């Protein structure tokens, strides 16, 4: 099962190209996530919709896109062609990672006409009649050109297979995409496939420190937000040993000694997650030579950095930051702590 995700700025021709593409790729189906937009407009209270600057900012939208795509492929098989703009890398991570967790390969295509072409198409779309709604839609498209330009400069070009559509018709564009998919020129995204849990999980993280006592955080490709090195404890595996294994796999650092426990945190179930126990261990201090040898092998992690406690607060989700904060206090005191949802009890 495969998803061909057609990305690009508003006005790049994603939807018209997608309609042509399903005629060229055997056993393919069109899934336009705008149907999710329309459903949420009917289902959610207007106040909730108004709180989001963009429907993509709603976690429920991203979950429904993944769940709907997976359900359609389970029903129909083959290839799903999805025309949808994704300019925020963390949303790409969440959606593509969610699909990868369901063993669905994603081929990421970027329609990249010249910016002058984008502006011309946006202007022409509302001519000759320009209703208030049309004017707002046109301005909304213009407003998203700058975020598109920023995404191109930072991650989008490197992540997706680009197709310059400046001089191509939708059919010609679709033909190039079909060829790139068929020949492997547009390969499946190199993203880790972490199966989604079906119940509570046990996870082990390891805190590693530099000579300034800053803690190491890593940026996973398959989900939004920064994390500690670590991961799910496999059946029959000791949690501390699992943490050591994950550190070696993710950073290339091999710990000689079993790390000491700092906190045990019970994470309550929050749909669609199941929660479970989260353990943090003290991996000790790395000298400058060891810190300089941190690697990011494989497709699982995008970046790493050593951060202060204050800097971590801006990168970690609130509960994860509280877990870190109390782990640091436990490290200072030399006594492990038991937490529930990031708060010490007992």
XYZ file of C-alpha atoms in Angstrom:
346
model
C 0.000 0.000 0.000
C 1.330 3.384 -1.021
C 0.453 7.053 -0.717
C 1.591 9.516 -3.371
C 1.421 12.843 -1.553
C 1.335 15.795 -3.965
C 2.586 18.876 -2.140
C 3.054 22.445 -3.294
C 1.901 25.992 -2.800
C -1.698 27.016 -3.325
C -2.140 27.392 -7.065
C 0.518 24.818 -7.991
C -2.106 22.577 -9.605
C -2.149 19.727 -7.091
C -5.796 18.692 -7.416
C -5.991 18.846 -11.234
C -2.720 16.901 -11.440
C -4.021 14.317 -8.962
C -7.121 13.742 -11.091
C -4.914 13.052 -14.097
C -2.529 10.883 -12.073
C -5.137 8.351 -10.963
C -5.705 7.596 -14.655
C -2.014 6.775 -15.092
C -1.261 4.737 -11.954
C -3.088 1.388 -11.964
C -5.389 0.681 -9.017
C -5.109 4.213 -7.634
C -7.712 6.341 -5.868
C -7.978 10.062 -5.190
C -8.262 11.189 -1.567
C -8.553 14.951 -1.131
C -8.173 15.899 2.571
C -10.406 18.897 1.939
C -13.288 16.522 2.654
C -11.901 16.393 6.213
C -12.028 20.205 6.319
C -15.691 20.129 5.288
C -16.548 17.431 7.825
C -14.909 19.327 10.681
C -16.762 22.493 9.678
C -19.970 20.554 10.327
C -18.825 18.602 13.386
C -16.840 21.049 15.518
C -18.259 24.053 17.373
C -17.592 27.317 15.501
C -15.606 28.603 18.482
C -13.148 25.697 18.227
C -12.723 26.260 14.514
C -12.155 29.963 15.056
C -9.387 29.246 17.585
C -7.301 27.564 14.877
C -5.518 29.805 12.424
C -5.615 26.961 9.905
C -7.540 23.692 9.938
C -4.173 21.892 9.789
C -3.425 23.330 13.232
C -6.162 21.122 14.684
C -4.732 17.784 15.935
C -8.036 16.122 15.004
C -7.506 17.115 11.347
C -4.096 15.469 11.205
C -5.373 12.310 12.919
C -8.376 12.056 10.600
C -6.207 12.455 7.511
C -4.017 9.542 8.615
C -6.935 7.375 9.775
C -8.993 8.041 6.628
C -6.064 7.323 4.303
C -5.296 4.081 6.151
C -8.960 3.025 6.098
C -9.276 3.716 2.365
C -6.166 1.689 1.578
C -7.376 -1.158 3.804
C -10.633 -1.158 1.859
C -9.296 -0.573 -1.647
C -5.588 -1.430 -1.621
C -3.300 -0.071 -4.302
C -2.187 3.551 -4.309
C -3.811 6.601 -2.741
C -3.121 9.953 -4.417
C -3.356 12.816 -1.929
C -3.172 16.455 -3.117
C -2.573 18.632 -0.058
C -0.237 21.456 0.888
C 2.028 20.711 3.870
C 4.364 23.563 4.762
C 5.066 22.831 8.432
C 7.646 20.143 8.893
C 6.220 18.974 12.215
C 2.863 18.314 10.536
C 4.598 16.398 7.756
C 6.358 14.334 10.455
C 3.128 13.593 12.271
C 1.157 12.606 9.169
C 3.875 10.688 7.314
C 5.002 9.069 10.564
C 1.421 8.000 11.303
C 1.173 6.426 7.853
C 4.554 4.735 8.249
C 3.396 3.291 11.564
C 0.630 1.570 9.612
C 3.188 0.182 7.159
C 2.088 2.592 4.421
C 4.897 3.933 2.242
C 4.717 7.618 1.303
C 6.160 9.055 -1.899
C 6.397 12.808 -1.455
C 6.081 14.885 -4.643
C 6.523 18.662 -4.774
C 4.940 20.686 -7.572
C 7.266 23.655 -7.863
C 6.352 26.213 -10.524
C 8.107 29.568 -10.514
C 6.709 32.011 -7.969
C 5.644 34.369 -10.742
C 3.506 31.540 -12.178
C 1.932 30.932 -8.756
C 1.007 34.602 -8.432
C -0.409 34.724 -11.957
C -2.566 31.643 -11.341
C -3.817 32.994 -8.027
C -4.754 36.325 -9.599
C -6.461 34.701 -12.581
C -8.513 32.358 -10.425
C -10.836 35.178 -9.277
C -11.296 36.928 -12.644
C -13.664 38.319 -13.844
C -16.048 38.015 -10.893
C -14.568 38.827 -7.485
C -16.900 38.112 -4.613
C -15.924 38.903 -1.027
C -15.280 35.206 -0.453
C -13.183 35.004 -3.600
C -11.139 38.039 -2.620
C -10.468 36.513 0.809
C -9.460 33.191 -0.782
C -7.101 34.942 -3.172
C -5.492 36.941 -0.355
C -5.214 33.759 1.728
C -3.275 32.157 -1.148
C -0.987 35.159 -1.411
C -0.377 35.084 2.351
C 0.856 31.498 2.108
C 3.517 32.215 -0.505
C 5.998 33.389 2.127
C 5.569 30.260 4.334
C 5.981 28.186 1.168
C 9.205 30.048 0.331
C 10.468 29.465 3.889
C 9.657 25.745 3.693
C 11.537 25.496 0.396
C 14.583 27.085 1.969
C 14.579 24.936 5.097
C 13.316 21.391 4.407
C 10.778 20.903 1.644
C 13.081 20.632 -1.379
C 15.329 18.131 0.384
C 12.391 16.019 1.549
C 10.285 15.791 -1.609
C 10.841 14.888 -5.262
C 10.423 18.228 -7.113
C 8.624 18.669 -10.431
C 8.831 22.097 -12.076
C 5.366 22.625 -13.527
C 5.940 26.127 -14.886
C 5.615 24.980 -18.510
C 3.657 21.740 -18.007
C -0.017 20.929 -18.339
C -1.645 18.914 -15.516
C -1.492 15.793 -17.713
C 2.201 16.303 -18.483
C 2.865 16.843 -14.775
C 0.964 13.669 -13.908
C 2.920 11.714 -16.521
C 6.219 12.837 -14.979
C 5.027 11.873 -11.504
C 3.854 8.462 -12.708
C 7.240 7.866 -14.330
C 9.132 8.992 -11.206
C 7.022 6.712 -9.007
C 7.319 3.786 -11.399
C 11.100 4.033 -11.848
C 11.850 4.766 -8.208
C 13.173 8.244 -8.966
C 10.632 9.377 -6.354
C 11.450 6.867 -3.599
C 9.425 6.158 -0.494
C 10.201 8.596 2.300
C 13.015 7.369 4.506
C 11.045 7.515 7.734
C 11.108 5.092 10.643
C 8.152 2.727 10.877
C 7.180 2.578 14.533
C 4.076 0.408 14.988
C 1.274 2.168 16.801
C 0.665 0.743 20.278
C -2.442 -1.295 20.925
C -2.255 -0.924 24.708
C -0.206 0.673 27.481
C 3.516 0.780 26.779
C 6.718 0.880 28.814
C 9.287 3.361 27.504
C 12.812 4.099 28.696
C 14.647 7.371 28.089
C 18.231 8.229 28.974
C 19.495 11.678 29.920
C 22.992 12.443 28.658
C 24.819 15.596 29.753
C 27.690 17.632 28.356
C 30.438 19.260 30.410
C 28.177 22.268 31.059
C 25.454 19.961 32.445
C 23.193 20.641 29.499
C 20.950 17.701 28.555
C 20.839 16.032 25.148
C 17.549 16.213 23.228
C 16.819 14.671 19.831
C 14.321 15.604 17.100
C 12.507 12.527 15.705
C 11.450 12.527 12.056
C 8.308 10.478 12.692
C 6.505 12.667 15.228
C 6.353 16.333 16.216
C 8.384 17.736 19.088
C 11.736 16.992 20.674
C 12.461 13.956 22.845
C 15.020 12.264 25.052
C 17.090 9.469 23.488
C 15.174 6.260 24.175
C 12.154 4.297 23.105
C 9.740 1.457 23.770
C 10.983 -1.452 25.889
C 10.685 -4.687 23.924
C 9.013 -7.775 25.475
C 11.457 -9.546 27.785
C 13.882 -6.606 27.762
C 15.154 -4.871 30.903
C 14.144 -1.168 30.814
C 17.623 0.179 31.541
C 19.118 -2.076 28.871
C 16.453 -0.889 26.445
C 17.505 2.687 27.119
C 21.147 1.788 26.484
C 20.200 0.055 23.224
C 18.163 3.013 22.016
C 20.952 5.481 22.854
C 23.408 3.430 20.800
C 20.977 3.122 17.885
C 19.965 6.772 17.865
C 23.202 8.597 18.697
C 26.067 6.137 18.268
C 27.006 6.569 21.952
C 27.554 3.260 23.767
C 27.212 3.401 27.535
C 29.635 1.207 29.502
C 27.547 1.075 32.670
C 23.869 0.507 33.341
C 22.374 3.970 34.001
C 20.752 4.858 37.320
C 16.997 5.398 37.537
C 15.844 9.010 37.998
C 12.038 8.982 37.602
C 9.157 6.622 36.993
C 6.286 8.564 35.432
C 2.836 7.140 34.796
C 1.387 8.715 31.648
C -2.394 8.586 31.675
C -4.243 7.413 28.535
C -5.187 10.284 26.237
C -6.918 9.066 23.065
C -5.656 8.103 20.606
C -2.707 7.206 22.885
C -2.772 4.479 25.524
C -0.308 5.900 28.033
C 1.836 3.717 30.249
C 5.036 3.938 32.287
C 7.825 6.286 31.242
C 11.239 5.813 32.868
C 14.153 8.225 32.728
C 17.691 7.107 33.516
C 20.901 9.036 34.168
C 23.361 8.260 31.383
C 26.011 10.491 32.914
C 28.228 13.239 31.569
C 29.940 13.068 28.186
C 33.298 14.766 27.794
C 33.794 17.080 24.833
C 35.295 14.329 22.667
C 32.366 11.977 23.342
C 29.824 14.746 22.764
C 31.486 15.538 19.453
C 30.964 11.947 18.308
C 27.167 12.060 18.571
C 25.772 10.674 15.320
C 22.299 10.399 13.845
C 22.359 6.989 12.144
C 19.406 5.994 9.995
C 16.193 7.870 9.257
C 14.834 8.039 12.803
C 16.256 11.382 13.964
C 16.665 14.704 12.218
C 18.717 16.677 14.703
C 20.177 16.784 18.217
C 21.352 19.445 20.616
C 22.448 19.978 24.203
C 20.108 22.400 25.974
C 19.681 24.052 29.347
C 16.611 23.380 31.457
C 15.080 26.679 30.337
C 15.765 25.913 26.670
C 14.200 22.469 27.082
C 10.974 24.103 28.253
C 10.563 25.687 24.817
C 11.188 22.427 22.947
C 9.426 19.710 24.954
C 5.679 19.160 25.376
C 4.553 20.256 28.877
C 4.273 16.789 30.476
C 7.596 15.707 28.985
C 9.245 18.879 30.269
C 7.866 18.254 33.769
C 9.309 14.745 33.586
C 12.689 16.238 32.728
C 12.440 18.902 35.432
C 11.823 16.338 38.174
C 14.475 14.015 36.756
C 16.992 16.833 37.147
C 15.862 17.381 40.759
C 16.183 13.639 41.417
C 19.698 13.735 39.960
C 20.639 16.585 42.285
C 19.239 14.794 45.332
C 20.492 11.331 44.455
C 17.033 9.760 44.957
C 14.586 8.505 42.314
C 11.070 9.944 42.164
C 7.680 8.477 41.293
C 5.467 10.732 39.139
C 1.971 10.640 37.763
C 1.514 12.758 34.621
C 4.715 14.619 35.445
C 3.776 15.390 39.079
C 5.497 13.738 42.082
C 3.200 11.744 44.364
C 3.788 9.748 47.525
